[in-house]
mmCIF file of C-alpha atoms in Angstrom:
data_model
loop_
_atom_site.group_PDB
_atom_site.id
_atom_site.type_symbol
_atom_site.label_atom_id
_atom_site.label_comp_id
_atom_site.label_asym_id
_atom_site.label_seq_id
_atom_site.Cartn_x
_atom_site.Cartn_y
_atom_site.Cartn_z
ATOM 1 C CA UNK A 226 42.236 -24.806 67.694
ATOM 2 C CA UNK A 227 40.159 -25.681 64.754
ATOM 3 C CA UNK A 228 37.655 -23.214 63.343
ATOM 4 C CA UNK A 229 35.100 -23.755 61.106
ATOM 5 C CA UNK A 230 34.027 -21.127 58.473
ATOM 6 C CA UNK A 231 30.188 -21.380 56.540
ATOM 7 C CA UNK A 232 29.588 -19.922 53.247
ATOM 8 C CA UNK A 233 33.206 -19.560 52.801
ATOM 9 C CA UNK A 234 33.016 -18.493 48.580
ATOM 10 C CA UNK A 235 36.044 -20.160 46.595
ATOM 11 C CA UNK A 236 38.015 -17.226 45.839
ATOM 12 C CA UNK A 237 37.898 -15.971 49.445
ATOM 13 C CA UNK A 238 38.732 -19.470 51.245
ATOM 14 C CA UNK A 239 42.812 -19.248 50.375
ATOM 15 C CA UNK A 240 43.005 -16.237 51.893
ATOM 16 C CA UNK A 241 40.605 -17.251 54.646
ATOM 17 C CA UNK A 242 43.207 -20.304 54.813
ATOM 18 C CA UNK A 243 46.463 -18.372 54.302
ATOM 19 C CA UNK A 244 45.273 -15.538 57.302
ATOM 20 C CA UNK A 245 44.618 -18.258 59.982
ATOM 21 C CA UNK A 246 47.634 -20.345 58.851
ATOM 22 C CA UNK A 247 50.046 -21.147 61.684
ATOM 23 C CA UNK A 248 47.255 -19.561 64.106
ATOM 24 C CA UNK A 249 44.460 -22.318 64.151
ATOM 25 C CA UNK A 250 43.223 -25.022 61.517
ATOM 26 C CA UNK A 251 40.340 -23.712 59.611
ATOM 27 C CA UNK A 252 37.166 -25.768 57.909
ATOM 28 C CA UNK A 253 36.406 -24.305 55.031
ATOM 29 C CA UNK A 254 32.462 -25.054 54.073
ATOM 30 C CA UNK A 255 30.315 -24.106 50.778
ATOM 31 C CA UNK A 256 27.363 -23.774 53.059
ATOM 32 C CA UNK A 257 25.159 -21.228 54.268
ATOM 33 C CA UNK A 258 24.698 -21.686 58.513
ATOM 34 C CA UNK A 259 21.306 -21.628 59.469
ATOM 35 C CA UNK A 260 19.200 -24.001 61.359
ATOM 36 C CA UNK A 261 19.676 -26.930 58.675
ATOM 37 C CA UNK A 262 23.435 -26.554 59.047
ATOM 38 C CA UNK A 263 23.981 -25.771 62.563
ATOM 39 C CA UNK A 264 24.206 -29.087 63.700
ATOM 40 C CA UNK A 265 27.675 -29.251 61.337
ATOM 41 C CA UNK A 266 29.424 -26.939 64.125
ATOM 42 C CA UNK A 267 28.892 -29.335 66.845
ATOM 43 C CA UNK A 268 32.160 -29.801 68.755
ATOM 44 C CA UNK A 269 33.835 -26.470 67.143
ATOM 45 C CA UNK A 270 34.282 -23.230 69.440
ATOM 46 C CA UNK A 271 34.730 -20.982 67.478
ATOM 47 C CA UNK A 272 32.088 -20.723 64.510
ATOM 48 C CA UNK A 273 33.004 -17.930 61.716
ATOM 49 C CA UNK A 274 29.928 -17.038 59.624
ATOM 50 C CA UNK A 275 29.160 -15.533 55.996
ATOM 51 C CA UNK A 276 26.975 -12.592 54.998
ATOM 52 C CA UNK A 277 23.668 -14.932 54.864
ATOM 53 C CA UNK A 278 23.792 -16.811 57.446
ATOM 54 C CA UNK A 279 20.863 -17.063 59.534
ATOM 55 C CA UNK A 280 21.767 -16.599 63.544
ATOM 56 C CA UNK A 281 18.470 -16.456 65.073
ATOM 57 C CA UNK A 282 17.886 -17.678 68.775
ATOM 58 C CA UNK A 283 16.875 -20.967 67.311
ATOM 59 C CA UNK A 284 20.252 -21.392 65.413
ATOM 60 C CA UNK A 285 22.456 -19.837 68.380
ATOM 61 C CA UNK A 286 20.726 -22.131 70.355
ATOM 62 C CA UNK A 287 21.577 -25.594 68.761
ATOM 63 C CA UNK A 288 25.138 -24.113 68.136
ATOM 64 C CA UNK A 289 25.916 -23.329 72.234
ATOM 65 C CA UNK A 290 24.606 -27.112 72.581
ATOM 66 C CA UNK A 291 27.113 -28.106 70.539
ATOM 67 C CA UNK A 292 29.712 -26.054 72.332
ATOM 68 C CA UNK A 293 30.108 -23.030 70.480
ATOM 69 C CA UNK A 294 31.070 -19.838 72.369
ATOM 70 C CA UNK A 295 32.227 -17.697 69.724
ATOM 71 C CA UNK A 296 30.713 -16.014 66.345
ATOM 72 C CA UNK A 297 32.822 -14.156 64.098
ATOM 73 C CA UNK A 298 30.750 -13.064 61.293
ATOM 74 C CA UNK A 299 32.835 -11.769 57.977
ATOM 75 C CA UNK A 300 30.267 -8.704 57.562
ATOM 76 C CA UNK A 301 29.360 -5.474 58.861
ATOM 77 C CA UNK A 302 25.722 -5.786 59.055
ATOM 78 C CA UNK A 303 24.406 -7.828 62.221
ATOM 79 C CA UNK A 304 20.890 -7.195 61.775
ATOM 80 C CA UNK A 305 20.823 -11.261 60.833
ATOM 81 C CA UNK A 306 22.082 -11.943 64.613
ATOM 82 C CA UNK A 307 19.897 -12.235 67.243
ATOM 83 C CA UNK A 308 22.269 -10.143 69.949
ATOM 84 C CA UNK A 309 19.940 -10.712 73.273
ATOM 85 C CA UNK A 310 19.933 -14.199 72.374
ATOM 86 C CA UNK A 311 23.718 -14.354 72.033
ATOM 87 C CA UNK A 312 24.179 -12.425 75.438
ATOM 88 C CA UNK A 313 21.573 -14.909 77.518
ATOM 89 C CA UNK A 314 23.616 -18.191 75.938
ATOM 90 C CA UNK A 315 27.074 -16.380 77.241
ATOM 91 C CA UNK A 316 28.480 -16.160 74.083
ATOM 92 C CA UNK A 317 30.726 -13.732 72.541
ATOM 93 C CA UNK A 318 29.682 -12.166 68.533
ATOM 94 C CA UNK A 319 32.320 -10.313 66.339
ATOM 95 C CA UNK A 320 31.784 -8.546 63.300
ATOM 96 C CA UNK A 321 33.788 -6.953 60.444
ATOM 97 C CA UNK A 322 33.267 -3.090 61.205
ATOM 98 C CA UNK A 323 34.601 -1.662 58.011
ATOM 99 C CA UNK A 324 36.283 -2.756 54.917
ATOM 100 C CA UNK A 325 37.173 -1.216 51.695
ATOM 101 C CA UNK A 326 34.455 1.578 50.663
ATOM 102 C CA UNK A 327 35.029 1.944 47.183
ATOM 103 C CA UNK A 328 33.892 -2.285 46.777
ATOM 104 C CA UNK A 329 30.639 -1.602 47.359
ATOM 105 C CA UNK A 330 30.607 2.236 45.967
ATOM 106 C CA UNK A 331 32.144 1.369 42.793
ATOM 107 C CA UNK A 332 29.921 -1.340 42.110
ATOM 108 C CA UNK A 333 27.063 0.144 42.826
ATOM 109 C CA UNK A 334 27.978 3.008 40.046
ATOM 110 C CA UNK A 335 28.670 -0.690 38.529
ATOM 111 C CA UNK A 336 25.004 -0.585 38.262
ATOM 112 C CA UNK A 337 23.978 2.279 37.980
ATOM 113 C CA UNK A 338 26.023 2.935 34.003
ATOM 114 C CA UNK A 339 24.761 -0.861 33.150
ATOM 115 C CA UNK A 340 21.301 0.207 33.741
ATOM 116 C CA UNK A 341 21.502 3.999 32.315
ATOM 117 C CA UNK A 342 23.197 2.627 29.123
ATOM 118 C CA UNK A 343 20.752 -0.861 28.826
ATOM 119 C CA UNK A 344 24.674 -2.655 28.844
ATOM 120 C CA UNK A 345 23.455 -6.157 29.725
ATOM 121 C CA UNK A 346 20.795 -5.927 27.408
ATOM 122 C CA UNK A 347 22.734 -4.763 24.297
ATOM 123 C CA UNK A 348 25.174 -7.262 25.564
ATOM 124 C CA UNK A 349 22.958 -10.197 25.273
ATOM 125 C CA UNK A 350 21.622 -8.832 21.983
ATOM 126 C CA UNK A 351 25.500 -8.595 20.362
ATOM 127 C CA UNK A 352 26.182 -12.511 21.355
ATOM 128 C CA UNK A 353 23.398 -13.356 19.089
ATOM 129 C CA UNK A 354 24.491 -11.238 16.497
ATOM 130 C CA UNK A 355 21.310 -8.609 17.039
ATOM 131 C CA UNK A 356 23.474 -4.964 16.487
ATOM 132 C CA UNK A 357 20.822 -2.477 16.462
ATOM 133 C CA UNK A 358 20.216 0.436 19.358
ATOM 134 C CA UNK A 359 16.094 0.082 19.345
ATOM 135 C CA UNK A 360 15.353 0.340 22.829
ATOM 136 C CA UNK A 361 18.932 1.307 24.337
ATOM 137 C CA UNK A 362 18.729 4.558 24.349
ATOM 138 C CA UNK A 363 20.402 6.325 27.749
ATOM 139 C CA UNK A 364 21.084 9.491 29.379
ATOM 140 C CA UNK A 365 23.788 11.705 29.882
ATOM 141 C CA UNK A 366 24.845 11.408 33.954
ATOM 142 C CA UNK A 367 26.673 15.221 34.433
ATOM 143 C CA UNK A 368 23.969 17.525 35.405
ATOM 144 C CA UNK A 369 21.271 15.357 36.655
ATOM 145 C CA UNK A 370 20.772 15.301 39.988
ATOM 146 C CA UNK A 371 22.442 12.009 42.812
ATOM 147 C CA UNK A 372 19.916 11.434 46.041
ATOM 148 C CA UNK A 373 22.647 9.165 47.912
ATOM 149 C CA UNK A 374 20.729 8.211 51.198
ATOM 150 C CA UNK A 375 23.035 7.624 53.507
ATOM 151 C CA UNK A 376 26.431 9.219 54.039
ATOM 152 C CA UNK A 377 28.666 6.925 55.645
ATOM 153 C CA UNK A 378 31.628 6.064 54.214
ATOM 154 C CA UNK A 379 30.370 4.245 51.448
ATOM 155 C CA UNK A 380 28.016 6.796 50.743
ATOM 156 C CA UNK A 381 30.737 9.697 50.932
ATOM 157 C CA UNK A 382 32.761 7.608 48.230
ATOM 158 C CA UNK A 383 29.973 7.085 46.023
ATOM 159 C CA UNK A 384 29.157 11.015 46.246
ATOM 160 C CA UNK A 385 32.654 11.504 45.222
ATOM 161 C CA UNK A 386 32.045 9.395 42.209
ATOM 162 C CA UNK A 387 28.935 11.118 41.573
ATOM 163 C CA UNK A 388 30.878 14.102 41.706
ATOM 164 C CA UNK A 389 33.561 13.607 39.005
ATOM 165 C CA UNK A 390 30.313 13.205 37.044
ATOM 166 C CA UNK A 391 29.508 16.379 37.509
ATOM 167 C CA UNK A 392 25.798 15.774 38.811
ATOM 168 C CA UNK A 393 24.119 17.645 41.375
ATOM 169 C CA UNK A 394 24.299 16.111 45.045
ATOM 170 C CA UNK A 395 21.782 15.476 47.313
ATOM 171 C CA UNK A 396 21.904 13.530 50.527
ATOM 172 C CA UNK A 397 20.353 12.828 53.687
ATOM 173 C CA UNK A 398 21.218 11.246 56.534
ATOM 174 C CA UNK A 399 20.942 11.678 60.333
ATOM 175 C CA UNK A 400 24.430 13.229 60.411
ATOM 176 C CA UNK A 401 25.491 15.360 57.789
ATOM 177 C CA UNK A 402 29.246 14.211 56.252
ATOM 178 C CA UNK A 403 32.459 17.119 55.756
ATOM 179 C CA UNK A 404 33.609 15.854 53.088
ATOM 180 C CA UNK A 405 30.424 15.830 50.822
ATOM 181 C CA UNK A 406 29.624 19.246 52.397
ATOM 182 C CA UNK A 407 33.085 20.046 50.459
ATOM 183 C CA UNK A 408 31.912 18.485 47.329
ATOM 184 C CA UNK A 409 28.656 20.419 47.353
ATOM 185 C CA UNK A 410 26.096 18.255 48.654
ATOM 186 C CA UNK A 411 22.954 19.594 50.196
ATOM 187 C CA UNK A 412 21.200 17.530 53.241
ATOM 188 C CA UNK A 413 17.618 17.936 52.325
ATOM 189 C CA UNK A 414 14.567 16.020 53.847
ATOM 190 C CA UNK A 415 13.668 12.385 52.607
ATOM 191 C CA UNK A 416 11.068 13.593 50.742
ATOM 192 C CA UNK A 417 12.696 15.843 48.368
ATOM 193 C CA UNK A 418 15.438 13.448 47.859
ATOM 194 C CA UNK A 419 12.810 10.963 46.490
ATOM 195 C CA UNK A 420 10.997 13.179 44.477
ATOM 196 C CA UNK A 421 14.334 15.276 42.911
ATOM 197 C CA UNK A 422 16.931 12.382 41.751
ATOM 198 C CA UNK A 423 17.434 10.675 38.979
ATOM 199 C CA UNK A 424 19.442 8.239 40.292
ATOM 200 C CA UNK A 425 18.690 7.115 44.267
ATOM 201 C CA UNK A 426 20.996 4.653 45.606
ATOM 202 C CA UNK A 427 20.576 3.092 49.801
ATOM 203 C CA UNK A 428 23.848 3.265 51.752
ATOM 204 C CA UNK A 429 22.263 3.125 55.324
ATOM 205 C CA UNK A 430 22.427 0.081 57.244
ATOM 206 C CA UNK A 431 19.130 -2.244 57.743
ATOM 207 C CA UNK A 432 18.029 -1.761 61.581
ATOM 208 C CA UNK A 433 14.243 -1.119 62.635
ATOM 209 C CA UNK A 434 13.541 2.307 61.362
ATOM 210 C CA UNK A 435 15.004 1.733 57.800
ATOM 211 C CA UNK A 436 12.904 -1.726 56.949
ATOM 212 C CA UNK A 437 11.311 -1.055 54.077
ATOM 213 C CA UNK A 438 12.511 2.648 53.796
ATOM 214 C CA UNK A 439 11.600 2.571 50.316
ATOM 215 C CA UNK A 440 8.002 1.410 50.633
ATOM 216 C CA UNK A 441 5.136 1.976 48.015
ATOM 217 C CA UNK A 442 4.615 5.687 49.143
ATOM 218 C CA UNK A 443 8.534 6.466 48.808
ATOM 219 C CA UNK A 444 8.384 4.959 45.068
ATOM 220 C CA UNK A 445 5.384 6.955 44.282
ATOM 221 C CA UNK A 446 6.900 10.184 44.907
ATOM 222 C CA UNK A 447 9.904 9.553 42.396
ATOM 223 C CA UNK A 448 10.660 10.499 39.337
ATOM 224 C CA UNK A 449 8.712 7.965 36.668
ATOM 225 C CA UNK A 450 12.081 7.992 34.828
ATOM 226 C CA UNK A 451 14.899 7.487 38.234
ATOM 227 C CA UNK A 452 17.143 4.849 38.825
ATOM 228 C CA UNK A 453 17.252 3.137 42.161
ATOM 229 C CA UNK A 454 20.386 1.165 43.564
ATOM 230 C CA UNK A 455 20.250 -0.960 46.394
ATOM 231 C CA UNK A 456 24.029 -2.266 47.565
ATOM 232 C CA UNK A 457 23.454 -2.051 50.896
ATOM 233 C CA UNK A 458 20.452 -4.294 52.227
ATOM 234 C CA UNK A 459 17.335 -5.989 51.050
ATOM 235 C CA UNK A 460 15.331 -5.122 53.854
ATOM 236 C CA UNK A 461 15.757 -1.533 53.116
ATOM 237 C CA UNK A 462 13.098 -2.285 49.696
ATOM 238 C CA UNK A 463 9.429 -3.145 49.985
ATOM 239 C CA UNK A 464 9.912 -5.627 46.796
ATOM 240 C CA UNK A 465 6.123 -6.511 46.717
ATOM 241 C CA UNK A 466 5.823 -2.366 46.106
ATOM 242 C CA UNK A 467 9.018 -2.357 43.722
ATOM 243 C CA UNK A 468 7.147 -5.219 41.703
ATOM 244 C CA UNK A 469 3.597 -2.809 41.345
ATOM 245 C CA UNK A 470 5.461 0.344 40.424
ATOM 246 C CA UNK A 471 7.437 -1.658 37.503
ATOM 247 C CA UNK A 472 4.535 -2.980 36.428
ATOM 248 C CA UNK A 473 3.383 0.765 35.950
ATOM 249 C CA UNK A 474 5.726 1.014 33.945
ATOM 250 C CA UNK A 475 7.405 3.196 36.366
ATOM 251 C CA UNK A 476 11.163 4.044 36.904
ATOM 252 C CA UNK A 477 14.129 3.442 34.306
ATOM 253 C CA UNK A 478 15.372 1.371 35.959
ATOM 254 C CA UNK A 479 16.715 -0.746 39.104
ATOM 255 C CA UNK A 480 19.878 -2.408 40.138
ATOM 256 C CA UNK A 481 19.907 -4.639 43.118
ATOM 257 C CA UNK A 482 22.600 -6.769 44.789
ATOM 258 C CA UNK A 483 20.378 -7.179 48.075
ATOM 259 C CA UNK A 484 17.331 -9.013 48.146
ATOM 260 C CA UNK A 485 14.862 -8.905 51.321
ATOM 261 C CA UNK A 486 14.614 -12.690 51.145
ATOM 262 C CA UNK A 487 17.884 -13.701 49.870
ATOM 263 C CA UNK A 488 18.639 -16.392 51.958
ATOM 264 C CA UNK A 489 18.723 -19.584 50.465
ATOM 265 C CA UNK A 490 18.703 -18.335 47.341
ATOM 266 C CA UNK A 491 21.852 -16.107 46.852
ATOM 267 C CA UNK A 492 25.263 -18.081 46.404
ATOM 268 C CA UNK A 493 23.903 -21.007 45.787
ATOM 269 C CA UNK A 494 22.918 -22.667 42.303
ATOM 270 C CA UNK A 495 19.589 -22.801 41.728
ATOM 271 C CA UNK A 496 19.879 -22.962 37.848
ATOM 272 C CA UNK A 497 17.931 -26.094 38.399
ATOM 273 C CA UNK A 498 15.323 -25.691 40.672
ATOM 274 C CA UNK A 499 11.655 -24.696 40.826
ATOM 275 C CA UNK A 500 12.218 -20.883 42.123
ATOM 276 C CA UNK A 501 9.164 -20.857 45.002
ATOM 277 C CA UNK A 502 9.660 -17.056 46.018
ATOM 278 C CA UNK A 503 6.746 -15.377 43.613
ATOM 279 C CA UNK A 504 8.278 -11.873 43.983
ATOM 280 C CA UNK A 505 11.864 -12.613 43.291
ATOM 281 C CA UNK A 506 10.764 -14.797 40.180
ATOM 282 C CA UNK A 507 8.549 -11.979 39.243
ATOM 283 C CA UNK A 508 11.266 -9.580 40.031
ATOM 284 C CA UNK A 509 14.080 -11.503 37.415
ATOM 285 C CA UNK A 510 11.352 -10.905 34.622
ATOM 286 C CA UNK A 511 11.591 -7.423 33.811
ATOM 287 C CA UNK A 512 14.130 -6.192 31.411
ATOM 288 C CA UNK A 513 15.451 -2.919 33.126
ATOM 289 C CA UNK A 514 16.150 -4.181 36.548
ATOM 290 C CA UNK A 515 19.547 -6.075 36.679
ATOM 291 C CA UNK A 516 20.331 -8.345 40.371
ATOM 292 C CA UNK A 517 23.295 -9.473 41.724
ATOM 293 C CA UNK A 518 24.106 -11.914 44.057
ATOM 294 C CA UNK A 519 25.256 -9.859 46.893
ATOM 295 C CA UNK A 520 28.620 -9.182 45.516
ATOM 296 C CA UNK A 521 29.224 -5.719 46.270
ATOM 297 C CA UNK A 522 31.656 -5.989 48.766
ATOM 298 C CA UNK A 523 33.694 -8.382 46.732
ATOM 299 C CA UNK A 524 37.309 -7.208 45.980
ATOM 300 C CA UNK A 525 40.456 -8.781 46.574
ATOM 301 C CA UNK A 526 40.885 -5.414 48.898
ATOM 302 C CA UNK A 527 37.795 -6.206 50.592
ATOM 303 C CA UNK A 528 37.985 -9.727 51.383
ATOM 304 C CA UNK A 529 41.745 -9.197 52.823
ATOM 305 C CA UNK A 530 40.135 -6.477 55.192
ATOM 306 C CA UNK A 531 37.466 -8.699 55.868
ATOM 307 C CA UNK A 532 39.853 -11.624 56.787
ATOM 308 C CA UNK A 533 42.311 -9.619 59.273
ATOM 309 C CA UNK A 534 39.496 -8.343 60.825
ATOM 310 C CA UNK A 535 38.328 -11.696 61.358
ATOM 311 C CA UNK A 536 41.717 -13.042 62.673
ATOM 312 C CA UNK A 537 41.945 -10.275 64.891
ATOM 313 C CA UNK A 538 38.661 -10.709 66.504
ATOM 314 C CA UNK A 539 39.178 -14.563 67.212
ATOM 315 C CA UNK A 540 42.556 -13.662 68.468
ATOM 316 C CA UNK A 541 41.025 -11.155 70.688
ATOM 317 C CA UNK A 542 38.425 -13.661 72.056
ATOM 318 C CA UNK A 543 41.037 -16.014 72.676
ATOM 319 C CA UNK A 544 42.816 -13.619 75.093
ATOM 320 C CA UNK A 545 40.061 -12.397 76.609
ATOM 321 C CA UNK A 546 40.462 -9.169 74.944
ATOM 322 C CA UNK A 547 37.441 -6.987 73.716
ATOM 323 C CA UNK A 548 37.985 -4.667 70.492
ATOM 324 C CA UNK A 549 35.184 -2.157 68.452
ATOM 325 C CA UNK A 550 34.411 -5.068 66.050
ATOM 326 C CA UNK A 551 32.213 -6.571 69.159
ATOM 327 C CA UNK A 552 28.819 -6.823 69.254
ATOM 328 C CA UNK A 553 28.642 -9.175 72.455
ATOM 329 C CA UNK A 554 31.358 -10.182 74.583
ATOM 330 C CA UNK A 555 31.105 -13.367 76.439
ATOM 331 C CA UNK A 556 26.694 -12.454 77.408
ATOM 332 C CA UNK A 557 27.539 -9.020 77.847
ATOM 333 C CA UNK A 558 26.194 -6.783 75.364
ATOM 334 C CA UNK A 559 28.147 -3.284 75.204
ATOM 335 C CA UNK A 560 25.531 -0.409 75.753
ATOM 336 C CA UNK A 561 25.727 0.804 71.737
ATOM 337 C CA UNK A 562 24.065 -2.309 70.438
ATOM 338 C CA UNK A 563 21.458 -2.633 72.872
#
């Protein structure tokens, strides 16, 4: 069977192609999948989809014309699918249920140092041959205090990081995680996480009740001097509010790899282009908050995870088999995701 794959980046499509080799034929596109695209999958059964892609009813729609029955999306979050829509067309969804932790955890303390120690601006400053410290000035890390919101298993390796630091650990979530009890965490309420770290950082996962979690009364109870870190997912920042507090002249810092209104912006090249999203363009203009393009999760560890899980889930479909990984199985959504 042949397969195609959207927003397939180039150093993940040979594995993509080496995992499904001697399995199916796979059709490796650049391309996001979203309603301009969909019509690109007509005649393909099986669709596999990247992080961005846009799966709304409209898009799910014009894709079962076409004949598809399957999605296997290469991420963990699904909050970009519309499930009920999937169900009612009879078509089966798969996801990627975990992968590698310590991608998106290390990265994320990725950001966190380059922002502390003003790295990317002393770096741009040394290329043109500018070697003074005005304005770079950071902070010692041991002994300030971690708010990691969200305890999962990215969140417990990030704590562990956090703790080899030797900073004070605070979390919250809605369950509270062993291992960071070992490492000496305290659960305390939302609230006092805000308003007691220095460096916050979102590990929950982007479903109704954590949109805009950090809204513009959450930033106004932090520290004028904190760091926030968002690896996780876009939605989880009101950016409008981000934008007014910087302007204050509030916070250290920010690092983001997640943008709420990424799509069609993020892995893509738009070097060239008029950029018509005021609040990202707005965003990219202040000097102490550094964005990525949703690259957290990308390690050669990662992406292999990513792909077997994959495999395995189209293999599944194909026998009729059901596994953890899915979200709807040919219109019938399993009880936990409805």
């Amino acid at each position: 069977m042949e397969i195609v794959a959207f927003g397939v980046q180039t150093d993940e499509r040979p594995i993509l192609e080496k995992a499904f080799a001697g399995r199916h034929q796979i059709r490796s596109l650049d391309v996001t999948l979203n309603r301009d695209t969909a019509p690109i999958a007509h005649g393909y059964e099986i669709v596999s989809a990247g992080v961005t892609a846009d799966l709304g009813a409209d898009v799910l729609q014009t894709l079962a014309a076409g004949g598809t029955k399957m999605i296997a999306q290469r991420a963990t979050g699904f909050n970009n699918i519309d499930l009920q829509a999937a169900a009612d067309l009879g078509m089966s969804v798969g996801r990627v249920s975990r992968y590698s932790p310590y991608a998106v955890a290390e990265f994320a303390w990725g950001l966190a140092l380059a922002i502390n120690r003003r790295i990317v601006m002393a770096s741009h400053r040394t290329r043109n041959f500018d070697f003074r410290l005005d304005g770079l000035i950071g902070r010692d890390l041991r002994g300030r205090t971690v708010g990691v919101l969200g305890t999962g298993r990215i969140g417990e390796a990030f704590t562990e990081i956090a703790h080899g630091f030797g900073m004070r650990l605070l979390g919250w979530d809605l369950a509270e995680n062993p291992r960071c009890l070992d490492l000496g965490m305290a659960y305390v309420t939302q609230e006092r996480l805000f308003a007691e770290a220095d460096l916050l950082t979102l590990h929950v996962p982007l479903v109704a009740a954590t949109r805009h979690l950090i809204d513009a009364e959450a930033l106004a109870a932090m520290k004028d001097d904190a760091i926030l870190i968002n690896s996780s997912r876009g939605g989880l920042v009101d950016t409008v509010a981000l934008v007014d507090t910087l302007k204050a002249g509030r916070l250290t810092g920010v690092g983001l790899d997640v943008y709420e209104e990424e799509g069609g912006y993020f892995y893509a090249d738009k070097s060239l282009d008029v950029i018509g999203d005021d609040t990202l363009a707005r965003l990219m203009t202040f000097s102490n908050v550094l964005v990525t393009s949703h690259q957290a999760y990308f390690t050669e560890e990662a992406v292999d995870q990513i792909v077997e899980a994959t495999v395995a889930n189209v293999e599944d479909y194909l026998a009729h088999r059901t596994n953890a990984n899915m979200l709807v199985t040919r219109g019938q959504l399993p009880a936990a995701v409805r």
